[in-house]
Coordinates of C-alpha atoms and ligand atoms in Angstrom, one line a residue:
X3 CA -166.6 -2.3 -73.0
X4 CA -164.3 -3.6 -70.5
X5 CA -161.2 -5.9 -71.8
X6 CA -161.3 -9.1 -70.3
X7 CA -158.7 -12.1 -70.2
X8 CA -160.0 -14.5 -73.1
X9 CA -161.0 -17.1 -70.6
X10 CA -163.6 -14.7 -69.0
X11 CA -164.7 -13.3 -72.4
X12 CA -165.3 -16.9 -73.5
X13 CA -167.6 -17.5 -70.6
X14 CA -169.3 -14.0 -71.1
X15 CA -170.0 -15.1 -75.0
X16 CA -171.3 -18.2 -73.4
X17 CA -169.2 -19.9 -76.1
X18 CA -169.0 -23.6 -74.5
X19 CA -166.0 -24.7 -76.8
X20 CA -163.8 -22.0 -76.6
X21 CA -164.2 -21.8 -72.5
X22 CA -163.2 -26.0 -72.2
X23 CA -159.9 -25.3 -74.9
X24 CA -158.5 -22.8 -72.8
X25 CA -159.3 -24.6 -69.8
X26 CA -157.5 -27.5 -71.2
X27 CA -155.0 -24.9 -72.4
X28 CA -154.0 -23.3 -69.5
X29 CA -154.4 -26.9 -67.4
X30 CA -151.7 -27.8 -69.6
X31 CA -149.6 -24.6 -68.7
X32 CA -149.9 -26.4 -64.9
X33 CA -152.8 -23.5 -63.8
X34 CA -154.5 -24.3 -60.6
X35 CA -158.0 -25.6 -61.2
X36 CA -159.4 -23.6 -58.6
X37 CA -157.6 -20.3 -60.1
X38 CA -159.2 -20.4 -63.1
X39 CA -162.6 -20.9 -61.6
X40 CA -162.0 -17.5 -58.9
X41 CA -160.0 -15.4 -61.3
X42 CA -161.5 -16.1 -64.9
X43 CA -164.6 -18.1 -65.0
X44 CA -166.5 -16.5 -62.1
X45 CA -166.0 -12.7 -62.8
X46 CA -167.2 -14.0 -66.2
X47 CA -170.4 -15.1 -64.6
X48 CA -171.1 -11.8 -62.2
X49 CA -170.7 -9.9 -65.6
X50 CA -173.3 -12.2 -67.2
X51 CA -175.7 -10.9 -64.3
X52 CA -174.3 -7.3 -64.5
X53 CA -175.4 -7.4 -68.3
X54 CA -178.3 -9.5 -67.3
X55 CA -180.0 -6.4 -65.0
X56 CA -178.9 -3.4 -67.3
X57 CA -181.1 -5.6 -69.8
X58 CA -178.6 -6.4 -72.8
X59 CA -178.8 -9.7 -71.4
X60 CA -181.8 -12.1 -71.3
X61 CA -182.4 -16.1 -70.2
X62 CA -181.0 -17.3 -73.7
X63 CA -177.7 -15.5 -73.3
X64 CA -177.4 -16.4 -69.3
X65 CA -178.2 -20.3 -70.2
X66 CA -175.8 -20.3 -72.7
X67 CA -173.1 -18.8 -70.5
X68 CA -174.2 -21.1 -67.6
X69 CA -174.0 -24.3 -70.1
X70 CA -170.2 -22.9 -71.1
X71 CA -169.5 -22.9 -67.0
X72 CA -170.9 -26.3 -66.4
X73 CA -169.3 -27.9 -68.9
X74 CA -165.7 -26.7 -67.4
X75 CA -167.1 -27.3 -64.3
X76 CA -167.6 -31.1 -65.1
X77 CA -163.7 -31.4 -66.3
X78 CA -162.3 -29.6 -63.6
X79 CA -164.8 -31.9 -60.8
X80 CA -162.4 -34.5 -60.9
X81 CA -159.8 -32.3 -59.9
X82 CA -161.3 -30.0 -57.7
X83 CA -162.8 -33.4 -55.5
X84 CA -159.2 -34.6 -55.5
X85 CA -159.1 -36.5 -51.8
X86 CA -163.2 -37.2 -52.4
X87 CA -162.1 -41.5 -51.1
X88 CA -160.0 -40.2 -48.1
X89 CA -161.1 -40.8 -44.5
X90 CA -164.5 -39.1 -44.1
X91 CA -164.4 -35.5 -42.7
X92 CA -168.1 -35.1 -42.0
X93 CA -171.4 -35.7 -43.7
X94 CA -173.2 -32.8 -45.9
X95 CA -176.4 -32.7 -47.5
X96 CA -176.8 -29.4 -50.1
X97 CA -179.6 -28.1 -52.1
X98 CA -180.6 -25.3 -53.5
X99 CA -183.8 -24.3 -51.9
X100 CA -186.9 -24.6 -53.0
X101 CA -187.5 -22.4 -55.9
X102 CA -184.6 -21.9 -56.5
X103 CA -183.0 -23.2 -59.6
X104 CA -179.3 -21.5 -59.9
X105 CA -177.1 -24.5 -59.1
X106 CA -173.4 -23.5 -60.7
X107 CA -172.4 -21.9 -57.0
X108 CA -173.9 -24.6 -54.9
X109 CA -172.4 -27.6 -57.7
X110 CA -169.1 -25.7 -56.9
X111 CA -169.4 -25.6 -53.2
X112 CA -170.2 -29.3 -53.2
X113 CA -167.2 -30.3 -55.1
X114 CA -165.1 -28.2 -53.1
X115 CA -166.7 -29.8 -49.7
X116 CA -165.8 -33.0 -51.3
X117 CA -162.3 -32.3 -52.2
X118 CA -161.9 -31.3 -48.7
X119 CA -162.7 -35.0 -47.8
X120 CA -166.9 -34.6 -47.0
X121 CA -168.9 -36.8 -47.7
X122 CA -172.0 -34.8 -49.9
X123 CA -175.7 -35.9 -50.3
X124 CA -176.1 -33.5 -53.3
X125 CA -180.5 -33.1 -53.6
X126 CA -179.9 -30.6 -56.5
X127 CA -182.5 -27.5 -57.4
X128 CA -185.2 -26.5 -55.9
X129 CA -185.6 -29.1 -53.5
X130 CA -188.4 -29.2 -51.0
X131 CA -188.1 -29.0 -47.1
X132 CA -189.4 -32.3 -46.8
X133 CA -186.9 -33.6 -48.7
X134 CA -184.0 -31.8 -47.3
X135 CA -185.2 -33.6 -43.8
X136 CA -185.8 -36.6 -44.9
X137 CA -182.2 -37.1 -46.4
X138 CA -181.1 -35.4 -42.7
X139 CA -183.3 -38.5 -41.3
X140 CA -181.9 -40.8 -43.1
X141 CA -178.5 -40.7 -41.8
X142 CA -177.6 -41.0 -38.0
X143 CA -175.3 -38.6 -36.2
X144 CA -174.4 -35.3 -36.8
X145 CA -175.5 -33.7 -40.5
X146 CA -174.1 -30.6 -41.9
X147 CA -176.8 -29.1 -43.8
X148 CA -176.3 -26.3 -46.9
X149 CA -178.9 -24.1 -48.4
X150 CA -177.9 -22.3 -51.2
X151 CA -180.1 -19.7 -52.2
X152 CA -179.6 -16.9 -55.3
X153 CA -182.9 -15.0 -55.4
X154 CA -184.4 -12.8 -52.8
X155 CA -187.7 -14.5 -53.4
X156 CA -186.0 -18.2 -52.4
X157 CA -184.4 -16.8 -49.3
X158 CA -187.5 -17.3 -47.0
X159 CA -187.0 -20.7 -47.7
X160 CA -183.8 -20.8 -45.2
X161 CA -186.0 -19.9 -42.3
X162 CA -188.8 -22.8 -43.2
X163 CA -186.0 -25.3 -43.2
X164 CA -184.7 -24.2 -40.2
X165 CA -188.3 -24.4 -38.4
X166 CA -189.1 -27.5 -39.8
X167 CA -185.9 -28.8 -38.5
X168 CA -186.8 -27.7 -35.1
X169 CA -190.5 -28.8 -35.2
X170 CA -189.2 -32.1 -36.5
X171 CA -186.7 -32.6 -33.3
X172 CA -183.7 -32.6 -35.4
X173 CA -182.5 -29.2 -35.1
X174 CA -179.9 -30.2 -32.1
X175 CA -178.0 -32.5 -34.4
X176 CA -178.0 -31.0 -37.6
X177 CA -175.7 -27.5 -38.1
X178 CA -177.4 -25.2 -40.8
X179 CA -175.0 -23.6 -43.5
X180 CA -176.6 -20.9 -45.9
X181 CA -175.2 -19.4 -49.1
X182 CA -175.4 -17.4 -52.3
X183 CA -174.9 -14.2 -53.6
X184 CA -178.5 -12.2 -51.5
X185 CA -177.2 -13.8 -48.5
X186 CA -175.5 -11.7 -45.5
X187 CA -173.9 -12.5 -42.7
X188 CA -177.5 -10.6 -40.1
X189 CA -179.9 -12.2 -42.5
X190 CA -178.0 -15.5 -41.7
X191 CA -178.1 -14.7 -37.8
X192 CA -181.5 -13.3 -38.2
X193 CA -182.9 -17.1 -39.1
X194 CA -181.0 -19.1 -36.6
X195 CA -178.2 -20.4 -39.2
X196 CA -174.9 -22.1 -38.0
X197 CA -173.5 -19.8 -40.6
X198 CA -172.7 -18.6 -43.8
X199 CA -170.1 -18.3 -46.2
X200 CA -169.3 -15.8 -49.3
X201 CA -167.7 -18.7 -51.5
X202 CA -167.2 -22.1 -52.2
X203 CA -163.2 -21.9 -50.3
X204 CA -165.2 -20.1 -47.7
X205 CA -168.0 -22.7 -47.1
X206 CA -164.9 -25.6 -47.0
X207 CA -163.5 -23.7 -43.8
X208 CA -167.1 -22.8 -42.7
X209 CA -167.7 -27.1 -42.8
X210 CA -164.6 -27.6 -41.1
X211 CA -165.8 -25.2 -37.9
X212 CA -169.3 -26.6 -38.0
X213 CA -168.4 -30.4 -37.6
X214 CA -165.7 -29.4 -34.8
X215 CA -168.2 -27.9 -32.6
Ligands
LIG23 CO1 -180.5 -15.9 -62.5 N1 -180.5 -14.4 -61.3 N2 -182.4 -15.9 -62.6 N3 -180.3 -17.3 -63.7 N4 -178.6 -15.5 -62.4 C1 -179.2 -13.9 -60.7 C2 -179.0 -14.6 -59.4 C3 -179.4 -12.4 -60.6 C4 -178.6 -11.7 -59.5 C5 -179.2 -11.7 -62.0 C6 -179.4 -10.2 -62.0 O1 -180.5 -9.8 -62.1 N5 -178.4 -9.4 -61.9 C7 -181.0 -12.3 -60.3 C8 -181.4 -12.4 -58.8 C9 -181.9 -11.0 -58.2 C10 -182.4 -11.3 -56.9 O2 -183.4 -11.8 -56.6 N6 -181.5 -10.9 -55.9 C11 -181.5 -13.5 -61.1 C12 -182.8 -13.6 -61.6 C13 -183.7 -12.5 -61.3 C14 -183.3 -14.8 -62.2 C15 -184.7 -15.1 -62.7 C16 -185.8 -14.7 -61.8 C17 -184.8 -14.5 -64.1 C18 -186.1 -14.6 -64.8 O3 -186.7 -15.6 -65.0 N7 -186.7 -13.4 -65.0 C19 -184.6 -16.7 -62.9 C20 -185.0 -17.4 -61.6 C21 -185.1 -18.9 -61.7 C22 -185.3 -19.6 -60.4 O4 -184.3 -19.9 -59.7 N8 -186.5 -19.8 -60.0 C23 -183.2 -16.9 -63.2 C24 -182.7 -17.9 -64.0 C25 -181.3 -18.0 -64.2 C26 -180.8 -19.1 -65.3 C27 -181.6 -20.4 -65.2 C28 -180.9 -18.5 -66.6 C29 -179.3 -19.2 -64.8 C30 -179.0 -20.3 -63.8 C31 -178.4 -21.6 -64.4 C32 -177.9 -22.5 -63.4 O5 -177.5 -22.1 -62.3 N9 -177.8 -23.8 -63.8 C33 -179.1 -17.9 -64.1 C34 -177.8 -17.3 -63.8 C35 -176.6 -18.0 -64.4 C36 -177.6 -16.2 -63.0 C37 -176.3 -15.4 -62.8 C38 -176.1 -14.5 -64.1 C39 -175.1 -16.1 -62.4 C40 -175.2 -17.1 -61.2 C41 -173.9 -17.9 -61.1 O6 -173.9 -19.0 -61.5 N10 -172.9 -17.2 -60.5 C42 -176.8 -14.5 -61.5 C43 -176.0 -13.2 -61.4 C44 -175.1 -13.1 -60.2 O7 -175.0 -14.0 -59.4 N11 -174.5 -11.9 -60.1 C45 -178.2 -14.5 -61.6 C46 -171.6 -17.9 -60.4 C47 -171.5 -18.8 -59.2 C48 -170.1 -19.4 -59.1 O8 -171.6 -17.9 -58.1 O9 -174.0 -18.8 -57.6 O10 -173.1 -16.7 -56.4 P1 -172.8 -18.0 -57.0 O11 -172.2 -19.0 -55.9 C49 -171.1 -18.6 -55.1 C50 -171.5 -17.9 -53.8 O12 -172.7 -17.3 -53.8 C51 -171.4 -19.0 -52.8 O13 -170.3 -19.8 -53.3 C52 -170.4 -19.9 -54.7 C53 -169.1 -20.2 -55.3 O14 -168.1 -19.2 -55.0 N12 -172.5 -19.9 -52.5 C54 -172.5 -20.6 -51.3 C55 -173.5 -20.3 -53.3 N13 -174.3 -21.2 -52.6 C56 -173.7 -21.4 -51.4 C57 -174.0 -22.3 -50.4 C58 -173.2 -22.3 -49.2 C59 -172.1 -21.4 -49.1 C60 -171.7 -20.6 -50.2 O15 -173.5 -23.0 -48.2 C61 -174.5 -24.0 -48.2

């Protein structure tokens, strides 16, 4: 078995406890928030999957590892959305699509948007396109919209939105971001996207681009 930094082990064993003292550990050692998320936690949570498809893994195991990565997530949120009350850099609304319950990627992404001085409509898991336009409606101007998507069942989902957006007349004002792990860069063109990003630093810049142009 591979040997992996404690951190990352902690996550892996899904022990919830052990991941927050060595976050609060290593805080106190003056890490960088965002560090231990890319370089511990994360590769913690691919190897979760990993073990997940070769079977020694099943939904018990992942929850637990996903409950150990929320809970960090939620003390490092006030750090990560450090700059959350400066001047407003654009307006997002994020879901995970419809179906679609993985959230830990998309949560991240929405507190890195918000760090980066967003404003974020969070609509959570699974949400339906009728409620992704509807919160677009509800606000005037331009919308940045993220889809976040981690099963190749959910990803059809993207290209409903998108139509739904264009049948509904909204399409012009509204630029589509997609995400998670089954998502490439053609399948992104392929649907008419604005764009997609690989990770959460990625989408910040991706945000930035899409409310310039
Ligand atoms: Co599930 N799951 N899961 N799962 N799960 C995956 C995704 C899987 C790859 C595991 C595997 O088999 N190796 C596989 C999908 C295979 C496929 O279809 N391609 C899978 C499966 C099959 C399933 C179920 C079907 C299992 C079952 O029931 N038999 C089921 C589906 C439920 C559903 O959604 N309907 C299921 C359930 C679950 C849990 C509930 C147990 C749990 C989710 C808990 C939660 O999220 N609250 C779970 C987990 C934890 C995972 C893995 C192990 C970890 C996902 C994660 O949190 N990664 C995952 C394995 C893997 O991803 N390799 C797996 C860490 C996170 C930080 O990364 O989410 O990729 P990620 O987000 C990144 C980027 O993708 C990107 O930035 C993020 C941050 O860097 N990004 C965006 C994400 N969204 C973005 C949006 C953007 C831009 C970038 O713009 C808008």
């Amino acid at each position: 078995m591979a040997d992996f930094p404690e951190l990352t082990q902690a996550v892996i064993n899904g022990n919830a406890k052990k991941v927050l003292e060595l976050v609060n550990i290593e805080l106190g050692k003056g890490a960088i928030p965002q560090s231990l998320l890319t370089d511990y936690m994360i590769p913690g949570m691919l190897h979760v999957g990993q073990l997940m498809q070769e079977g020694e893994y099943f939904i018990p195991e992942v929850l637990r590892s996903a409950k150990a990565m929320r809970g960090a997530l939620e003390l490092l949120e006030p750090m990560l959305a450090k700059g959350a009350d400066r001047k407003s850099e654009g307006y997002v609304v994020i879901g995970s699509v419809d179906g679609d319950i993985h959230d830990i990627g998309k949560n991240l992404v929405a507190m890195l948007l918000k760090g980066a001085g967003f404003e974020v409509n969070d609509l959570g898991v699974s949400v339906k396109t009728e409620t992704f336009l509807d919160a677009v409606k509800a606000r005037d101007g331009k919308v940045i919209l993220g889809l976040s998507a981690l099963i190749t069942p959910t990803l059809d989902e993207m290209q409903i939105v998108i139509n739904a957006l264009k049948e509904a007349g909204l399409r012009e004002r509204v630029k589509v971001m997609v995400g998670g792990a089954p998502v490439t860069r053609e399948f992104a063109e392929e649907i008419g996207s604005d764009g997609t990003a690989e990770d959460a630093a990625a989408a910040v810049t991706l945000a930035k681009q899409l409310q310039l142009s």
